[in-house]
Amino acid sequence: MDNGKRGKKPVAQDTGSPGRIKKAAGWLSVLAGSTLGFYIGIWRMFLPSLFGLLVACKEGRLTVGLVILTFAECWLALTIGGLIWTIGYMIKCMLDVG
């Protein structure tokens, strides 16, 4: 018995060169999203906020307001980095479906 599965192809099977190009472009978008998310979110936003807090602590001008502001800046930086990565991943998902 064939259980009604005659002629069906596996869903994840590539059908040739266009499928491979889409898959490669999808993974390239994830790589670009990860790289840009790390660079913008961590390197350009998160680390300078922490270094500013460290400098303020060493200079003796650390306040509760500065700690709260730095916490908010770090939260925003991680959120933006995650958003950039998510956009790259969503592009990959759109290329896989289409």
GROMACS .gro file of N, CA, C and O in nm:
model
  392
    1MET      N    1   0.083  -0.118   0.000
    1MET     CA    2   0.000   0.000   0.000
    1MET      C    3   0.087   0.124   0.000
    1MET      O    4   0.191   0.128   0.063
    2ASP      N    5   0.037   0.228  -0.064
    2ASP     CA    6   0.115   0.351  -0.070
    2ASP      C    7   0.061   0.458   0.024
    2ASP      O    8   0.119   0.565   0.033
    3ASN      N    9  -0.046   0.434   0.094
    3ASN     CA   10  -0.105   0.526   0.192
    3ASN      C   11  -0.134   0.665   0.135
    3ASN      O   12  -0.128   0.764   0.204
    4GLY      N   13  -0.157   0.676   0.008
    4GLY     CA   14  -0.192   0.805  -0.053
    4GLY      C   15  -0.076   0.900  -0.070
    4GLY      O   16  -0.095   1.019  -0.086
    5LYS      N   17   0.047   0.851  -0.065
    5LYS     CA   18   0.163   0.940  -0.073
    5LYS      C   19   0.232   0.929  -0.209
    5LYS      O   20   0.345   0.972  -0.224
    6ARG      N   21   0.166   0.874  -0.305
    6ARG     CA   22   0.227   0.859  -0.436
    6ARG      C   23   0.241   0.994  -0.504
    6ARG      O   24   0.147   1.073  -0.509
    7GLY      N   25   0.359   1.023  -0.553
    7GLY     CA   26   0.381   1.144  -0.630
    7GLY      C   27   0.411   1.267  -0.546
    7GLY      O   28   0.436   1.374  -0.600
    8LYS      N   29   0.411   1.258  -0.417
    8LYS     CA   30   0.442   1.375  -0.334
    8LYS      C   31   0.592   1.384  -0.313
    8LYS      O   32   0.659   1.285  -0.288
    9LYS      N   33   0.643   1.507  -0.322
    9LYS     CA   34   0.785   1.530  -0.298
    9LYS      C   35   0.802   1.584  -0.157
    9LYS      O   36   0.713   1.649  -0.105
   10PRO      N   37   0.919   1.561  -0.096
   10PRO     CA   38   0.945   1.621   0.035
   10PRO      C   39   0.940   1.772   0.026
   10PRO      O   40   0.981   1.832  -0.074
   11VAL      N   41   0.891   1.836   0.130
   11VAL     CA   42   0.872   1.981   0.130
   11VAL      C   43   1.005   2.054   0.120
   11VAL      O   44   1.018   2.154   0.052
   12ALA      N   45   1.107   2.006   0.189
   12ALA     CA   46   1.234   2.078   0.196
   12ALA      C   47   1.327   2.047   0.079
   12ALA      O   48   1.440   2.092   0.078
   13GLN      N   49   1.284   1.974  -0.019
   13GLN     CA   50   1.370   1.936  -0.129
   13GLN      C   51   1.387   2.053  -0.226
   13GLN      O   52   1.291   2.114  -0.270
   14ASP      N   53   1.515   2.084  -0.259
   14ASP     CA   54   1.543   2.187  -0.359
   14ASP      C   55   1.520   2.128  -0.498
   14ASP      O   56   1.552   2.013  -0.524
   15THR      N   57   1.464   2.209  -0.586
   15THR     CA   58   1.433   2.159  -0.720
   15THR      C   59   1.534   2.205  -0.823
   15THR      O   60   1.511   2.191  -0.941
   16GLY      N   61   1.645   2.261  -0.781
   16GLY     CA   62   1.745   2.301  -0.878
   16GLY      C   63   1.817   2.427  -0.836
   16GLY      O   64   1.819   2.466  -0.720
   17SER      N   65   1.875   2.493  -0.933
   17SER     CA   66   1.958   2.609  -0.909
   17SER      C   67   1.884   2.726  -0.845
   17SER      O   68   1.937   2.788  -0.754
   18PRO      N   69   1.762   2.762  -0.889
   18PRO     CA   70   1.693   2.874  -0.823
   18PRO      C   71   1.669   2.850  -0.674
   18PRO      O   72   1.678   2.941  -0.594
   19GLY      N   73   1.640   2.726  -0.636
   19GLY     CA   74   1.620   2.693  -0.496
   19GLY      C   75   1.747   2.709  -0.415
   19GLY      O   76   1.745   2.757  -0.302
   20ARG      N   77   1.858   2.670  -0.473
   20ARG     CA   78   1.986   2.684  -0.405
   20ARG      C   79   2.027   2.830  -0.392
   20ARG      O   80   2.084   2.870  -0.292
   21ILE      N   81   1.997   2.909  -0.493
   21ILE     CA   82   2.029   3.052  -0.487
   21ILE      C   83   1.947   3.120  -0.379
   21ILE      O   84   1.998   3.200  -0.302
   22LYS      N   85   1.819   3.083  -0.370
   22LYS     CA   86   1.734   3.140  -0.265
   22LYS      C   87   1.782   3.100  -0.127
   22LYS      O   88   1.784   3.181  -0.035
   23LYS      N   89   1.822   2.974  -0.114
   23LYS     CA   90   1.872   2.927   0.016
   23LYS      C   91   2.001   2.999   0.054
   23LYS      O   92   2.018   3.041   0.169
   24ALA      N   93   2.090   3.016  -0.042
   24ALA     CA   94   2.216   3.087  -0.015
   24ALA      C   95   2.189   3.234   0.019
   24ALA      O   96   2.251   3.289   0.111
   25ALA      N   97   2.097   3.296  -0.053
   25ALA     CA   98   2.062   3.435  -0.023
   25ALA      C   99   1.998   3.447   0.115
   25ALA      O  100   2.021   3.545   0.188
   26GLY      N  101   1.919   3.347   0.152
   26GLY     CA  102   1.858   3.348   0.285
   26GLY      C  103   1.962   3.340   0.395
   26GLY      O  104   1.957   3.416   0.492
   27TRP      N  105   2.056   3.248   0.379
   27TRP     CA  106   2.160   3.238   0.482
   27TRP      C  107   2.251   3.359   0.481
   27TRP      O  108   2.303   3.399   0.587
   28LEU      N  109   2.272   3.421   0.366
   28LEU     CA  110   2.350   3.544   0.360
   28LEU      C  111   2.278   3.657   0.433
   28LEU      O  112   2.342   3.738   0.502
   29SER      N  113   2.145   3.661   0.424
   29SER     CA  114   2.071   3.764   0.496
   29SER      C  115   2.077   3.742   0.647
   29SER      O  116   2.084   3.838   0.724
   30VAL      N  117   2.077   3.616   0.691
   30VAL     CA  118   2.093   3.588   0.834
   30VAL      C  119   2.232   3.629   0.881
   30VAL      O  120   2.248   3.690   0.987
   31LEU      N  121   2.333   3.599   0.800
   31LEU     CA  122   2.470   3.638   0.834
   31LEU      C  123   2.484   3.789   0.840
   31LEU      O  124   2.544   3.844   0.933
   32ALA      N  125   2.427   3.859   0.742
   32ALA     CA  126   2.433   4.005   0.741
   32ALA      C  127   2.356   4.063   0.859
   32ALA      O  128   2.402   4.158   0.924
   33GLY      N  129   2.239   4.008   0.889
   33GLY     CA  130   2.162   4.055   1.004
   33GLY      C  131   2.234   4.033   1.135
   33GLY      O  132   2.232   4.119   1.224
   34SER      N  133   2.300   3.919   1.148
   34SER     CA  134   2.376   3.891   1.270
   34SER      C  135   2.494   3.986   1.284
   34SER      O  136   2.519   4.040   1.392
   35THR      N  137   2.564   4.006   1.175
   35THR     CA  138   2.681   4.095   1.178
   35THR      C  139   2.640   4.239   1.207
   35THR      O  140   2.700   4.305   1.294
   36LEU      N  141   2.540   4.288   1.136
   36LEU     CA  142   2.495   4.425   1.160
   36LEU      C  143   2.433   4.442   1.299
   36LEU      O  144   2.452   4.545   1.364
   37GLY      N  145   2.358   4.341   1.343
   37GLY     CA  146   2.300   4.347   1.477
   37GLY      C  147   2.407   4.354   1.585
   37GLY      O  148   2.395   4.431   1.680
   38PHE      N  149   2.512   4.275   1.568
   38PHE     CA  150   2.622   4.280   1.665
   38PHE      C  151   2.695   4.413   1.657
   38PHE      O  152   2.723   4.475   1.760
   39TYR      N  153   2.726   4.458   1.536
   39TYR     CA  154   2.802   4.582   1.521
   39TYR      C  155   2.726   4.703   1.575
   39TYR      O  156   2.779   4.780   1.654
   40ILE      N  157   2.603   4.719   1.534
   40ILE     CA  158   2.527   4.837   1.575
   40ILE      C  159   2.479   4.824   1.720
   40ILE      O  160   2.495   4.916   1.800
   41GLY      N  161   2.421   4.708   1.753
   41GLY     CA  162   2.363   4.693   1.886
   41GLY      C  163   2.466   4.683   1.997
   41GLY      O  164   2.453   4.748   2.100
   42ILE      N  165   2.569   4.601   1.976
   42ILE     CA  166   2.668   4.577   2.081
   42ILE      C  167   2.784   4.676   2.072
   42ILE      O  168   2.814   4.747   2.168
   43TRP      N  169   2.849   4.679   1.957
   43TRP     CA  170   2.973   4.755   1.943
   43TRP      C  171   2.950   4.906   1.947
   43TRP      O  172   3.027   4.979   2.009
   44ARG      N  173   2.847   4.954   1.877
   44ARG     CA  174   2.826   5.100   1.867
   44ARG      C  175   2.736   5.157   1.976
   44ARG      O  176   2.741   5.277   2.001
   45MET      N  177   2.652   5.074   2.040
   45MET     CA  178   2.557   5.127   2.137
   45MET      C  179   2.579   5.073   2.279
   45MET      O  180   2.581   5.149   2.374
   46PHE      N  181   2.591   4.941   2.293
   46PHE     CA  182   2.598   4.879   2.425
   46PHE      C  183   2.730   4.907   2.496
   46PHE      O  184   2.731   4.955   2.611
   47LEU      N  185   2.841   4.877   2.430
   47LEU     CA  186   2.972   4.894   2.494
   47LEU      C  187   3.005   5.038   2.530
   47LEU      O  188   3.057   5.062   2.640
   48PRO      N  189   2.979   5.138   2.444
   48PRO     CA  190   3.008   5.275   2.485
   48PRO      C  191   2.928   5.319   2.609
   48PRO      O  192   2.980   5.394   2.692
   49SER      N  193   2.806   5.270   2.624
   49SER     CA  194   2.728   5.303   2.743
   49SER      C  195   2.793   5.245   2.868
   49SER      O  196   2.803   5.314   2.971
   50LEU      N  197   2.837   5.121   2.858
   50LEU     CA  198   2.903   5.060   2.974
   50LEU      C  199   3.037   5.126   3.005
   50LEU      O  200   3.071   5.144   3.122
   51PHE      N  201   3.112   5.162   2.901
   51PHE     CA  202   3.239   5.229   2.924
   51PHE      C  203   3.218   5.367   2.987
   51PHE      O  204   3.296   5.410   3.071
   52GLY      N  205   3.112   5.436   2.947
   52GLY     CA  206   3.080   5.564   3.009
   52GLY      C  207   3.048   5.549   3.157
   52GLY      O  208   3.087   5.632   3.239
   53LEU      N  209   2.976   5.443   3.191
   53LEU     CA  210   2.946   5.415   3.331
   53LEU      C  211   3.073   5.382   3.408
   53LEU      O  212   3.091   5.427   3.522
   54LEU      N  213   3.164   5.307   3.346
   54LEU     CA  214   3.291   5.274   3.410
   54LEU      C  215   3.375   5.398   3.434
   54LEU      O  216   3.434   5.415   3.542
   55VAL      N  217   3.381   5.487   3.338
   55VAL     CA  218   3.458   5.611   3.352
   55VAL      C  219   3.398   5.698   3.463
   55VAL      O  220   3.471   5.755   3.545
   56ALA      N  221   3.266   5.707   3.467
   56ALA     CA  222   3.200   5.785   3.572
   56ALA      C  223   3.229   5.726   3.710
   56ALA      O  224   3.249   5.801   3.807
   57CYS      N  225   3.235   5.595   3.718
   57CYS     CA  226   3.266   5.530   3.846
   57CYS      C  227   3.410   5.559   3.888
   57CYS      O  228   3.436   5.590   4.004
   58LYS      N  229   3.504   5.553   3.794
   58LYS     CA  230   3.644   5.581   3.825
   58LYS      C  231   3.668   5.727   3.864
   58LYS      O  232   3.755   5.756   3.943
   59GLU      N  233   3.590   5.819   3.804
   59GLU     CA  234   3.604   5.961   3.835
   59GLU      C  235   3.529   6.002   3.960
   59GLU      O  236   3.540   6.116   4.002
   60GLY      N  237   3.450   5.913   4.015
   60GLY     CA  238   3.377   5.942   4.138
   60GLY      C  239   3.250   6.023   4.117
   60GLY      O  240   3.201   6.086   4.211
   61ARG      N  241   3.194   6.022   3.999
   61ARG     CA  242   3.070   6.096   3.973
   61ARG      C  243   2.954   6.004   3.936
   61ARG      O  244   2.864   6.040   3.863
   62LEU      N  245   2.955   5.885   3.994
   62LEU     CA  246   2.851   5.787   3.968
   62LEU      C  247   2.727   5.820   4.051
   62LEU      O  248   2.735   5.843   4.171
   63THR      N  249   2.613   5.829   3.984
   63THR     CA  250   2.487   5.857   4.052
   63THR      C  251   2.384   5.750   4.015
   63THR      O  252   2.402   5.676   3.919
   64VAL      N  253   2.277   5.746   4.091
   64VAL     CA  254   2.170   5.651   4.063
   64VAL      C  255   2.107   5.683   3.928
   64VAL      O  256   2.074   5.593   3.850
   65GLY      N  257   2.090   5.811   3.898
   65GLY     CA  258   2.032   5.851   3.769
   65GLY      C  259   2.116   5.805   3.652
   65GLY      O  260   2.061   5.761   3.549
   66LEU      N  261   2.248   5.813   3.666
   66LEU     CA  262   2.337   5.767   3.558
   66LEU      C  263   2.328   5.616   3.540
   66LEU      O  264   2.331   5.566   3.427
   67VAL      N  265   2.316   5.542   3.649
   67VAL     CA  266   2.303   5.397   3.640
   67VAL      C  267   2.171   5.360   3.571
   67VAL      O  268   2.167   5.272   3.484
   68ILE      N  269   2.062   5.428   3.606
   68ILE     CA  270   1.932   5.402   3.544
   68ILE      C  271   1.936   5.438   3.396
   68ILE      O  272   1.886   5.363   3.311
   69LEU      N  273   1.997   5.551   3.362
   69LEU     CA  274   2.010   5.592   3.222
   69LEU      C  275   2.093   5.492   3.143
   69LEU      O  276   2.056   5.454   3.030
   70THR      N  277   2.203   5.445   3.200
   70THR     CA  278   2.286   5.345   3.133
   70THR      C  279   2.211   5.213   3.115
   70THR      O  280   2.222   5.149   3.010
   71PHE      N  281   2.133   5.174   3.215
   71PHE     CA  282   2.052   5.053   3.203
   71PHE      C  283   1.953   5.067   3.087
   71PHE      O  284   1.936   4.974   3.007
   72ALA      N  285   1.889   5.182   3.077
   72ALA     CA  286   1.793   5.205   2.968
   72ALA      C  287   1.863   5.205   2.832
   72ALA      O  288   1.811   5.149   2.734
   73GLU      N  289   1.981   5.266   2.824
   73GLU     CA  290   2.055   5.267   2.698
   73GLU      C  291   2.098   5.127   2.657
   73GLU      O  292   2.092   5.091   2.539
   74CYS      N  293   2.142   5.047   2.753
   74CYS     CA  294   2.183   4.910   2.723
   74CYS      C  295   2.064   4.826   2.678
   74CYS      O  296   2.075   4.745   2.585
   75TRP      N  297   1.950   4.842   2.744
   75TRP     CA  298   1.830   4.769   2.705
   75TRP      C  299   1.789   4.806   2.562
   75TRP      O  300   1.757   4.719   2.481
   76LEU      N  301   1.794   4.936   2.531
   76LEU     CA  302   1.760   4.981   2.397
   76LEU      C  303   1.860   4.927   2.293
   76LEU      O  304   1.821   4.886   2.184
   77ALA      N  305   1.987   4.927   2.328
   77ALA     CA  306   2.089   4.876   2.235
   77ALA      C  307   2.068   4.729   2.204
   77ALA      O  308   2.076   4.687   2.088
   78LEU      N  309   2.038   4.648   2.306
   78LEU     CA  310   2.015   4.506   2.282
   78LEU      C  311   1.887   4.484   2.203
   78LEU      O  312   1.879   4.392   2.119
   79THR      N  313   1.786   4.567   2.227
   79THR     CA  314   1.661   4.556   2.151
   79THR      C  315   1.683   4.588   2.004
   79THR      O  316   1.633   4.517   1.916
   80ILE      N  317   1.759   4.691   1.976
   80ILE     CA  318   1.785   4.729   1.837
   80ILE      C  319   1.870   4.622   1.768
   80ILE      O  320   1.845   4.586   1.652
   81GLY      N  321   1.970   4.569   1.838
   81GLY     CA  322   2.051   4.460   1.781
   81GLY      C  323   1.966   4.339   1.748
   81GLY      O  324   1.981   4.277   1.643
   82GLY      N  325   1.874   4.304   1.838
   82GLY     CA  326   1.783   4.193   1.813
   82GLY      C  327   1.688   4.220   1.699
   82GLY      O  328   1.656   4.130   1.621
   83LEU      N  329   1.642   4.343   1.687
   83LEU     CA  330   1.554   4.380   1.576
   83LEU      C  331   1.625   4.365   1.442
   83LEU      O  332   1.569   4.311   1.346
   84ILE      N  333   1.749   4.408   1.436
   84ILE     CA  334   1.825   4.397   1.311
   84ILE      C  335   1.845   4.250   1.275
   84ILE      O  336   1.829   4.210   1.160
   85TRP      N  337   1.879   4.166   1.374
   85TRP     CA  338   1.895   4.024   1.347
   85TRP      C  339   1.763   3.963   1.301
   85TRP      O  340   1.760   3.882   1.208
   86THR      N  341   1.653   4.003   1.364
   86THR     CA  342   1.522   3.948   1.329
   86THR      C  343   1.484   3.982   1.186
   86THR      O  344   1.426   3.900   1.115
   87ILE      N  345   1.516   4.102   1.142
   87ILE     CA  346   1.487   4.142   1.004
   87ILE      C  347   1.564   4.051   0.907
   87ILE      O  348   1.508   4.003   0.808
   88GLY      N  349   1.691   4.025   0.935
   88GLY     CA  350   1.768   3.934   0.850
   88GLY      C  351   1.710   3.794   0.849
   88GLY      O  352   1.702   3.729   0.745
   89TYR      N  353   1.664   3.747   0.964
   89TYR     CA  354   1.605   3.613   0.971
   89TYR      C  355   1.470   3.608   0.900
   89TYR      O  356   1.438   3.508   0.835
   90MET      N  357   1.391   3.714   0.909
   90MET     CA  358   1.262   3.716   0.839
   90MET      C  359   1.281   3.715   0.688
   90MET      O  360   1.202   3.652   0.617
   91ILE      N  361   1.384   3.781   0.640
   91ILE     CA  362   1.414   3.777   0.496
   91ILE      C  363   1.446   3.634   0.454
   91ILE      O  364   1.399   3.585   0.351
   92LYS      N  365   1.524   3.563   0.536
   92LYS     CA  366   1.553   3.422   0.506
   92LYS      C  367   1.426   3.339   0.503
   92LYS      O  368   1.406   3.257   0.413
   93CYS      N  369   1.338   3.361   0.597
   93CYS     CA  370   1.213   3.284   0.601
   93CYS      C  371   1.125   3.314   0.480
   93CYS      O  372   1.062   3.223   0.425
   94MET      N  373   1.122   3.438   0.436
   94MET     CA  374   1.043   3.473   0.317
   94MET      C  375   1.101   3.407   0.192
   94MET      O  376   1.028   3.364   0.103
   95LEU      N  377   1.234   3.398   0.184
   95LEU     CA  378   1.297   3.334   0.068
   95LEU      C  379   1.276   3.183   0.070
   95LEU      O  380   1.266   3.120  -0.035
   96ASP      N  381   1.269   3.123   0.189
   96ASP     CA  382   1.245   2.979   0.198
   96ASP      C  383   1.104   2.941   0.156
   96ASP      O  384   1.082   2.837   0.097
   97VAL      N  385   1.007   3.025   0.188
   97VAL     CA  386   0.868   2.995   0.157
   97VAL      C  387   0.839   3.013   0.009
   97VAL      O  388   0.774   2.931  -0.053
   98GLY      N  389   0.889   3.124  -0.048
   98GLY     CA  390   0.854   3.158  -0.186
   98GLY      C  391   0.916   3.078  -0.291
   98GLY      O  392   0.977   2.985  -0.302
   0.00000   0.00000   0.00000
